[in-house]
XYZ file of C-alpha atoms in Angstrom:
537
model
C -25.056 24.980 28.716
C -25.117 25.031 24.340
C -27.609 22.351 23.293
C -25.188 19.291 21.219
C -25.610 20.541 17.421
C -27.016 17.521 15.432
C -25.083 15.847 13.052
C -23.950 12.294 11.467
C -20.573 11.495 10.131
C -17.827 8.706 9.673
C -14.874 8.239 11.009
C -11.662 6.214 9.456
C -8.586 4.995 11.316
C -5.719 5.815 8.708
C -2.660 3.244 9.563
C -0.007 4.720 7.247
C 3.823 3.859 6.896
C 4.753 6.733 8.889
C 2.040 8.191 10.605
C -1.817 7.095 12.418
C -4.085 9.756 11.487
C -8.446 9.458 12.639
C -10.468 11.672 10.058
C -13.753 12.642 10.823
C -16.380 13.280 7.669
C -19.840 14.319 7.004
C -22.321 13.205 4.353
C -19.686 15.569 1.596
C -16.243 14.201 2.470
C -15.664 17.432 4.247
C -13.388 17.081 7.129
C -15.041 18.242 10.466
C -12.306 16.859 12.553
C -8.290 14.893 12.632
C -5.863 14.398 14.597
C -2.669 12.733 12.986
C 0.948 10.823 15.207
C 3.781 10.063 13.256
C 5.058 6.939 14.862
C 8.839 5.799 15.218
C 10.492 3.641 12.506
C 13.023 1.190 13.184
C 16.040 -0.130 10.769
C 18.399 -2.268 12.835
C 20.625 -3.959 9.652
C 21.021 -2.199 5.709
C 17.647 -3.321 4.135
C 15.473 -3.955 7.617
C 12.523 -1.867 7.936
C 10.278 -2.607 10.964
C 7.829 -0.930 13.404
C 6.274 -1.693 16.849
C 2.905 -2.968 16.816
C 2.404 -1.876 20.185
C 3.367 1.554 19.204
C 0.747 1.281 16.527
C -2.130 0.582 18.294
C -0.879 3.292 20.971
C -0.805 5.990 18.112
C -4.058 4.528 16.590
C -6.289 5.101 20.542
C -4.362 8.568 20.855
C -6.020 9.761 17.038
C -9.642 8.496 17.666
C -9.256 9.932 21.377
C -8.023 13.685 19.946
C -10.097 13.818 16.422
C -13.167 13.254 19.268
C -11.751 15.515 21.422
C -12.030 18.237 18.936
C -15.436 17.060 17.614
C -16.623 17.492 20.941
C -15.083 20.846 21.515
C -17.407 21.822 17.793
C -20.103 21.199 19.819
C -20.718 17.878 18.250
C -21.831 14.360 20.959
C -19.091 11.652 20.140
C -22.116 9.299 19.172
C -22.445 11.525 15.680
C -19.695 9.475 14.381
C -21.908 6.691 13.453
C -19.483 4.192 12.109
C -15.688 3.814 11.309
C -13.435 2.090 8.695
C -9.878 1.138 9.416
C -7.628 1.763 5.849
C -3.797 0.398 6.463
C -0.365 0.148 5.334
C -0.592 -3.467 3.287
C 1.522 -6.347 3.333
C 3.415 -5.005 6.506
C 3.461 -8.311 9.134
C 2.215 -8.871 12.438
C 2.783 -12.023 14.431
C 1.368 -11.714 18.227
C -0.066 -15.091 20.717
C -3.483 -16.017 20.917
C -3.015 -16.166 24.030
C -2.082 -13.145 26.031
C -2.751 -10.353 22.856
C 0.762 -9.551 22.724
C 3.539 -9.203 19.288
C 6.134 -11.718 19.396
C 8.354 -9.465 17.649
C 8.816 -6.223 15.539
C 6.543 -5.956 12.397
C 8.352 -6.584 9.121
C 7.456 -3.064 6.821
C 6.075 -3.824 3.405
C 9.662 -2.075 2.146
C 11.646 -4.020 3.961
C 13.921 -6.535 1.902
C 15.720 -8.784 4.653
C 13.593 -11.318 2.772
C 15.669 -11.875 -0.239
C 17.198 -15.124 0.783
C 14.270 -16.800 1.465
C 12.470 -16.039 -1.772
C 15.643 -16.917 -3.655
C 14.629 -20.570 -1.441
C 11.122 -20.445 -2.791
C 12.021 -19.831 -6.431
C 13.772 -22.933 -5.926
C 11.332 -24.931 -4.458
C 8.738 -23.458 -7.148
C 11.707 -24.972 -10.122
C 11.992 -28.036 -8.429
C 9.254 -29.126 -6.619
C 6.413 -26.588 -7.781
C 2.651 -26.056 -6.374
C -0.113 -28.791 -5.768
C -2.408 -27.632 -8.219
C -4.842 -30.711 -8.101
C -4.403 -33.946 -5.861
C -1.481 -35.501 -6.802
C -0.880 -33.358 -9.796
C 2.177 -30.752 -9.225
C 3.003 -27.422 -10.957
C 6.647 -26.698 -11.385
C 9.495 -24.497 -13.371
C 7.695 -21.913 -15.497
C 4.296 -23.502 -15.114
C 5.080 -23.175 -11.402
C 5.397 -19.281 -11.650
C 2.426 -19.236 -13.943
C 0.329 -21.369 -11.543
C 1.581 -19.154 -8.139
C -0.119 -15.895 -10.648
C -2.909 -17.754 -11.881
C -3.736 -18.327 -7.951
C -2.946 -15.533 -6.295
C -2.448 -12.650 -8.871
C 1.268 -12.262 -7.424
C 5.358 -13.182 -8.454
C 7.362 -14.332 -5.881
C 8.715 -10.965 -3.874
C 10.429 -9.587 -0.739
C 7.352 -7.728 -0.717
C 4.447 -9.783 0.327
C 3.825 -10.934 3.706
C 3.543 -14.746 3.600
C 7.309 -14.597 2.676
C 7.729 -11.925 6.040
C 5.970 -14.520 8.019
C 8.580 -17.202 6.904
C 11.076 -15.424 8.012
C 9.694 -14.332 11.295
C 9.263 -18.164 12.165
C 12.503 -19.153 10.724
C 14.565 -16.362 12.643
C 12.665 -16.295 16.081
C 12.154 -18.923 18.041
C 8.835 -17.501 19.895
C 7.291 -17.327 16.700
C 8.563 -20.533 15.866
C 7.185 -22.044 18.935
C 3.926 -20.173 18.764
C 3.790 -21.590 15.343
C 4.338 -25.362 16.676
C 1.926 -25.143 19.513
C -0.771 -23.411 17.654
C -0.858 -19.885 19.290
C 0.078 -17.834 16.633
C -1.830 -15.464 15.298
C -0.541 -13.714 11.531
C -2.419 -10.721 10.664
C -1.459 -7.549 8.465
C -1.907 -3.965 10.584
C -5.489 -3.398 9.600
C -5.999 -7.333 11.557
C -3.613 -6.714 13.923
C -5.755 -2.806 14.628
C -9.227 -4.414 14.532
C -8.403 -7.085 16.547
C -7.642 -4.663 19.371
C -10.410 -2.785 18.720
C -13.056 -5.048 18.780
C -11.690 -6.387 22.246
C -8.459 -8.184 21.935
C -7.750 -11.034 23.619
C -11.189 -11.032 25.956
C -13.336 -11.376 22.027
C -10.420 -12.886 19.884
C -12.165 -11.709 16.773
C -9.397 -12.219 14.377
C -10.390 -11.225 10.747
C -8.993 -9.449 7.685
C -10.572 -8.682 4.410
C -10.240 -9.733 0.815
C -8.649 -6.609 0.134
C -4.824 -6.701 2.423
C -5.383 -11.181 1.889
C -4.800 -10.551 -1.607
C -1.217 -9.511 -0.883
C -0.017 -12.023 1.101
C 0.825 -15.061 -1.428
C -1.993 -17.209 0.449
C -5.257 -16.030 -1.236
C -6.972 -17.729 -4.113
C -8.354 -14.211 -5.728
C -10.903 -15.901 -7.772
C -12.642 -17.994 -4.602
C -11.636 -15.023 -2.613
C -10.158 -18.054 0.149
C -7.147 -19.281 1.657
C -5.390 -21.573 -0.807
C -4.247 -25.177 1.020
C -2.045 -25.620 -1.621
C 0.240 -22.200 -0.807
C 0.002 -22.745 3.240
C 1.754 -26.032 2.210
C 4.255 -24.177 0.488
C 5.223 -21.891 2.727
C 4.386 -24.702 5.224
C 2.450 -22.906 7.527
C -0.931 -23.708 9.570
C -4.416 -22.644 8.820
C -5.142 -21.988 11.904
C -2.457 -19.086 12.404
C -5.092 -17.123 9.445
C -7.541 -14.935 9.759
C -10.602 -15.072 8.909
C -11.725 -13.558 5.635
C -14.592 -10.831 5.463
C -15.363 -7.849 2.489
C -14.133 -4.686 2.191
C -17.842 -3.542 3.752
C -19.535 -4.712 6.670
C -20.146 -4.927 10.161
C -17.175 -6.500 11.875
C -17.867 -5.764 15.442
C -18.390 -2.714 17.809
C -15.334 -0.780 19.370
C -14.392 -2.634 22.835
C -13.091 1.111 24.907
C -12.588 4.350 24.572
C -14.431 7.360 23.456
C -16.160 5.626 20.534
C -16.884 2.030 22.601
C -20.042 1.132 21.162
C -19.811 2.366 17.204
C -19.427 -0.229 14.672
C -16.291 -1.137 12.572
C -18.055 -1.046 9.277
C -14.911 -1.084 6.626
C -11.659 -2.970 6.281
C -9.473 -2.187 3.050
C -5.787 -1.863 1.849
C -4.646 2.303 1.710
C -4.238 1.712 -2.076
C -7.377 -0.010 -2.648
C -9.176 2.616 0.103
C -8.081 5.834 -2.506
C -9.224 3.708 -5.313
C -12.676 3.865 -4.034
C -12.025 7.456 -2.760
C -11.139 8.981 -5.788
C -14.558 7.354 -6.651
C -12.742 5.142 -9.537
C -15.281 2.409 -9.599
C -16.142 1.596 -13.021
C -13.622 -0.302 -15.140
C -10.911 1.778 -17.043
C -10.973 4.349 -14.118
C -7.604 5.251 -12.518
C -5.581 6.832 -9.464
C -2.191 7.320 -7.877
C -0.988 7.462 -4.763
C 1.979 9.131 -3.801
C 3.173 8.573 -0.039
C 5.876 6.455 1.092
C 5.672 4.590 -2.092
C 3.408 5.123 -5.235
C 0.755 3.001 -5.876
C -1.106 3.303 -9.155
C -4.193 1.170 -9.457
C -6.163 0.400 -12.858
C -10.449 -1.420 -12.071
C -10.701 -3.748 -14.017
C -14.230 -4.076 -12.867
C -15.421 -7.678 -12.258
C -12.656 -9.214 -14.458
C -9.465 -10.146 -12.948
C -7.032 -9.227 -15.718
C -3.682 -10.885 -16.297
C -1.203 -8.912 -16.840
C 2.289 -9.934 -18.868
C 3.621 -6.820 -18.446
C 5.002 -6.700 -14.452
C 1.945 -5.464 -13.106
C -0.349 -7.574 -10.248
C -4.007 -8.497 -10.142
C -5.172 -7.397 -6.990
C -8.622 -7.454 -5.352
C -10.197 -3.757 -5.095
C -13.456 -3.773 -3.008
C -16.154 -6.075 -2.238
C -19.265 -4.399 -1.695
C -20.318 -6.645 1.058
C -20.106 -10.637 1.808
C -22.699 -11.480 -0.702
C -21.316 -9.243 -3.700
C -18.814 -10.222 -6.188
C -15.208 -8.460 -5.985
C -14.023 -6.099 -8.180
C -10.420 -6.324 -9.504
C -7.868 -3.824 -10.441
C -4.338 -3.822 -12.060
C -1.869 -2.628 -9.928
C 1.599 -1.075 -10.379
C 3.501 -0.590 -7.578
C 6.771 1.525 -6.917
C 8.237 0.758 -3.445
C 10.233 4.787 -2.946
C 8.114 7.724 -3.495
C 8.021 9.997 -0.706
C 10.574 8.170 1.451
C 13.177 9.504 -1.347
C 12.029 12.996 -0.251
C 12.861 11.751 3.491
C 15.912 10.636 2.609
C 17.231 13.641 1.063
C 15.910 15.272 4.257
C 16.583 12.697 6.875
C 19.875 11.077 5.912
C 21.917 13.621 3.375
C 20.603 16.658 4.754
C 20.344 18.832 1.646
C 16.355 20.344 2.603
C 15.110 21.154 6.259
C 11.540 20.072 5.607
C 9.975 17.651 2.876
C 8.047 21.154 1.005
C 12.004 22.227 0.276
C 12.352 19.572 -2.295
C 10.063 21.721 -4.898
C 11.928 24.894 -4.077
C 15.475 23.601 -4.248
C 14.657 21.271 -7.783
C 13.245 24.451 -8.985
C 16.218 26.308 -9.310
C 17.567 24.271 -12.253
C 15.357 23.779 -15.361
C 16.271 20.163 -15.803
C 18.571 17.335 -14.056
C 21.565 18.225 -15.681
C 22.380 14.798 -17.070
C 21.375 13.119 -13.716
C 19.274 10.201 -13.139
C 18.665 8.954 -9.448
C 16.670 5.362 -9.746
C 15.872 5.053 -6.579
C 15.974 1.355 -5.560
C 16.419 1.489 -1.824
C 14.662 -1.759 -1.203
C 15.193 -3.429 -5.113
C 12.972 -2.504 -7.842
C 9.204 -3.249 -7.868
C 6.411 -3.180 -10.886
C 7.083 -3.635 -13.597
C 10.852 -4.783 -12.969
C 10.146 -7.231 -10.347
C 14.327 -6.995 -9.315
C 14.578 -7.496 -5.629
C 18.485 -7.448 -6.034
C 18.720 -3.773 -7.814
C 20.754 -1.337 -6.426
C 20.087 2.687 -5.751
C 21.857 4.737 -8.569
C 22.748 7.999 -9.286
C 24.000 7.795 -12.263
C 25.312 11.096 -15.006
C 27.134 12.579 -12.039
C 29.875 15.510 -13.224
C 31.485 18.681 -11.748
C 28.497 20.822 -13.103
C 26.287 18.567 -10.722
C 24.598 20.052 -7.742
C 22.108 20.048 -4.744
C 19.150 21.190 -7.147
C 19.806 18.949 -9.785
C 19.619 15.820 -7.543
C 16.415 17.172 -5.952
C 15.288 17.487 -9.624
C 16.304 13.881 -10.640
C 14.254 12.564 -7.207
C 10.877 14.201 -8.396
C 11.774 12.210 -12.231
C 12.441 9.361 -10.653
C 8.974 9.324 -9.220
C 7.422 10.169 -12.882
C 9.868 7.903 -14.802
C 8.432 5.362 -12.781
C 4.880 5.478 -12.877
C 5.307 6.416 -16.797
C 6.526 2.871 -16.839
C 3.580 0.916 -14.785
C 1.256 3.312 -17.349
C 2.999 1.663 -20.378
C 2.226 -1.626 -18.616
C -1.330 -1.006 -18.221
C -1.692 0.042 -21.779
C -0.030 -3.225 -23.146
C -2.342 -4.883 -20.986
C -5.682 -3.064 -20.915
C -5.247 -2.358 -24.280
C -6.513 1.201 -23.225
C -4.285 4.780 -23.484
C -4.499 6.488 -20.509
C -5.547 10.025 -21.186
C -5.537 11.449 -17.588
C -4.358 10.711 -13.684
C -6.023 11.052 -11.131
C -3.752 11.318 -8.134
C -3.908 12.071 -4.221
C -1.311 11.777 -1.173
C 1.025 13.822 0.494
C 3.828 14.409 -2.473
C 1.014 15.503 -4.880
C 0.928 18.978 -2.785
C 3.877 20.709 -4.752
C 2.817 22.297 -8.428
C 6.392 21.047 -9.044
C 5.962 17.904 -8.873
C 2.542 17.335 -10.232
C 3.950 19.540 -13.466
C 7.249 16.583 -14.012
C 4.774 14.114 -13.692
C 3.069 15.504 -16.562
C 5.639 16.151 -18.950
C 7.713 13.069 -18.194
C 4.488 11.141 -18.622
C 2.938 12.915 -21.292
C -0.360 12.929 -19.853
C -2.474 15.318 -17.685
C -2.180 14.919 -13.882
C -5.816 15.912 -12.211
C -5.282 16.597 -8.374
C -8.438 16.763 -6.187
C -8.396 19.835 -3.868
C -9.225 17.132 -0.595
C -6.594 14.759 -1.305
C -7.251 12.501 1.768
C -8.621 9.634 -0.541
C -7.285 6.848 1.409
C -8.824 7.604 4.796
C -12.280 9.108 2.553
C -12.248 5.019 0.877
C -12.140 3.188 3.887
C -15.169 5.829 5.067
C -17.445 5.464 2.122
C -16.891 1.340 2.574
C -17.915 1.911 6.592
C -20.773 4.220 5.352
C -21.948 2.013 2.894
C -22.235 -0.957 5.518
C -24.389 0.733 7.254
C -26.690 2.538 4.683
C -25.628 6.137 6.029
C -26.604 8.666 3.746
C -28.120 6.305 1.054
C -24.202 5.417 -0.287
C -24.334 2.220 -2.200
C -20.641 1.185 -4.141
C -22.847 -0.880 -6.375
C -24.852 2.336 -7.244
C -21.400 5.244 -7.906
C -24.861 7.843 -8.513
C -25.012 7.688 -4.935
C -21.757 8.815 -4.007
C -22.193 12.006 -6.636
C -21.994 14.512 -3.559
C -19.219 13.032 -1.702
C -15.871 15.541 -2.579
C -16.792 17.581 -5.241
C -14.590 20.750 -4.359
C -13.170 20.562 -7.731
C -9.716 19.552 -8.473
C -6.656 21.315 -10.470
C -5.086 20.032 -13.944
C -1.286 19.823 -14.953
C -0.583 19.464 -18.525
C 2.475 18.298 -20.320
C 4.508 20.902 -21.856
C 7.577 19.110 -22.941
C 8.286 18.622 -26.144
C 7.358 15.246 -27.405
C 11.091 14.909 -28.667
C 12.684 15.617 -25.504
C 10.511 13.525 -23.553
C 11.257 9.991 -25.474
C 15.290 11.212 -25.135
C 14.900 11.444 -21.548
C 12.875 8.033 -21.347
C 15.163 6.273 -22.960
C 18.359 7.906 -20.166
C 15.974 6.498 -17.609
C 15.730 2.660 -19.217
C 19.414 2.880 -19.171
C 19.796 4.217 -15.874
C 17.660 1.305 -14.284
C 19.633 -1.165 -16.615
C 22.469 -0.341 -15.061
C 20.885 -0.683 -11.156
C 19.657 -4.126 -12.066
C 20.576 -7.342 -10.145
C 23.463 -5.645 -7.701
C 22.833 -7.941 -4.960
C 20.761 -10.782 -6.145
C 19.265 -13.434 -2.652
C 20.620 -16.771 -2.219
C 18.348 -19.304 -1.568
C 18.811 -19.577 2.669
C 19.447 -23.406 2.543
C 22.791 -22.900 0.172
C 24.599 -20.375 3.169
């Protein structure tokens, strides 16, 4: 019988919008084993987006149990993975009972935009009765909006969960009663995964960190607690929270399974997690994200910076429960890949997501077409839960390619304008991108990015920067290999393969014409079904 080979790595539980995927790395960020399970998504009504957090957790064991499946087969003991972080989907809603473990309903997506109703209520309230902001001393109209972002870093949206939890209690009565007789439990997924995890119902350790709390319209970012005066808001009970811990340390060990035993050593947002995996730690550094949605997110470093441009503050890491956060801008567009889906899924014009490239690449440009592609409202920096999806500059010459064209701009029109944000806000020009996630594979792509933008693109040959985050954040509570986020030197050999450059090559002229078609184009998509406020029906 082979003697075990030696060896230490880190694993991270990936909880994406479409897919669970358990990564195995060594000291370099190379990838020694994965196994990935798309899981089923659910849309019962026009704008409803939910999943099964059952089905979750299901696809979540399955991962860890195949990625050390394969280890194994390498020759590698499952005890080499020494620690694991958990990165997730944010702002996507979990309600289950403290008392038997189990969901009370379907999760409410992060896209979904059922919600618009009741934040159309909230606005209200916010006008006319406003925020607590000392005892006795109320916040309300525009110094009601201004005090909900000096608090919390957010606007009012569809898309945060404290708004998805409203609803939940408001539309089902279990969760309702759960709520009354103080056995609910709210968590986002990476709460809802750890907490099964760790033991479930039997240990009850019910925590999420700084990181997916600073998207829920509950969290005071600068004490980096639960605000009283928001949970009266939204009138909802303390105890239904979890507790708050950072972005690295040790939660807990894993309950079952092949890694029962190993520590839980990181807990962060997917954005936030390929923030720190792309290794953009120092202020002025930053990365996109292209999956499901794009997510483009700015450090700020230990300064949370307000932005008047559309954008959101938004915690980035904490290095541990005694170190201070660090902040970032954030821009975030709500249809990225899912457009690519939806071409595939729905109106059937490619056979497999890769096709887009091929197919947009047999026309030179759009043809006159612009697609904005507002399938759930617009979010940074329009902040217009009630615009409509528009393709707009539709003619007889218009065809297959050219719509496959205008999908791929609509992706770059849109993160040009969070980057004109950022520089209004930052007061800094960005001169390159660094970008990872699945639609950043096609040259296509990358190259509109560039010339819509007008800035170079730099892709990273191991894109997996989300799962590598939430690794370097379990690492780092543990002191494996010496990595210290308070010390970037000592992350210098972690993924440096080398990465590939895309520069613009449009002419400056063209460019600003086509920038100015898009501002039109999402002009005209603005405010097509605008909420009204739920207690007005």
């Amino acid at each position: 019988m082979a003697t075990p080979k030696q060896g230490e790595f880190v694993g991270s539980l990936d909880c994406g919008t479409t897919s669970v995927r358990f990564i195995v790395f060594d000291k370099y960020a190379n990838i020694v084993a994965e196994s990935q399970q798309e899981f089923p998504q659910y849309y019962p009504h026009p704008g409803w987006h939910e999943h099964d957090a059952l089905e979750i957790q299901a696809h979540a064991d399955h991962c860890i149990t195949e990625a050390v499946k394969d280890l194994v087969a390498a020759g590698y003991p499952a005890n080499s993975i020494k620690v694991i972080g958990i990165t997730n989907q944010r702002e996507t809603t979990v309600a289950w009972s403290r008392k038997t473990g189990q969901p009370l309903c379907k999760a409410i997506v992060w896209t979904d935009s059922r919600t618009k109703n009741v934040v159309a209520h909230y606005e209200n309230k916010l006008r006319d009765t406003g925020i607590q902001v000392k005892p006795g001393e109320w916040a309300k109209g525009d110094a009601g909006v201004e005090a909900l972002r000096n608090i919390t870093g957010l606007p009012l949206s569809t898309y945060f969960s404290a708004i998805k939890l409203r609803w939940m209690i408001d539309n089902h009565p279990n969760v309702a009663e759960a709520h009354e007789a103080d056995d609910l439990l709210f968590g986002t997924v990476e709460s809802w995964v750890a907490y099964n995890l760790l033991g479930g119902v039997q240990k009850n350790i019910h925590i999420s960190d700084a990181t997916n709390a600073s998207r829920t319209l509950l969290l005071n970012m600068k004490t980096l607690q639960w605000e009283p005066s928001l949970l009266e808001f939204f009138g909802l009970r303390q105890s239904i929270l979890p507790k708050l811990v950072s972005t690295s340390e040790v939660y807990g060990n894993i309950a079952h399974g092949p890694l029962a035993g190993v520590p839980i050593g990181g807990l962060v947002g997917d954005q936030q997690g390929a923030l720190v995996g792309n290794k953009c730690l120092r202020q002025g550094e930053a990365k996109c994200t292209y999956g499901t949605g794009a997510f483009l997110l700015f450090c700020t470093g230990g300064d949370i910076v307000k932005s008047s441009h559309g954008l959101l503050s938004t915690v980035a890491y904490q290095a541990g429960p005694d170190a201070k956060p660090v902040y970032a801008l954030e821009g975030s567009i709500a249809v990225a890949g899912s457009a690519v889906k939806w071409l595939r899924d729905t109106m059937n014009l490619i056979g497999s997501a890769e096709q887009i490239n091929e197919l947009a690449a047999r026309e030179p440009d759009t043809g006159g077409v612009y697609f904005v592609t507002a399938f759930s409202g617009l979010l940074a920096p329009y902040w217009d839960s009630g615009a409509g999806g528009l393709l707009i500059g539709i003619s007889q010459y218009t065809n297959p390619s050219h719509i496959a064209r205008a999908t791929l701009e609509a992706n770059a029109f849109q993160t040009r304008a969070i980057i004109e944000s950022m520089k209004l806000d930052s007061g800094t020009d960005l001169k390159h991108l660094k970008v990872d996630g699945g639609m950043t594979n096609g040259d296509l792509v990358m190259n509109v990015l560039a010339d819509v933008g007008g800035f170079t693109v730099i892709r990273p040959e191991m894109r997996e920067s989300t799962a590598l985050g939430s690794a370097l954040l379990a690492g780092a509570a543990i002191n494996l290999f010496g990595w210290d986020l308070n010390k970037p030197e000592t992350l210098a050999e972690v993924n440096t393969k080398g990465s590939t450059e895309f520069s613009p090559k449009m002419a400056e002229e063209e460019r600003n014409k086509r920038w100015e078609g898009w501002q039109r184009a999402v002009e005209r998509s603005k405010g097509w079904d605008s909420g009204k406020d739920v207690d007005e029906q």
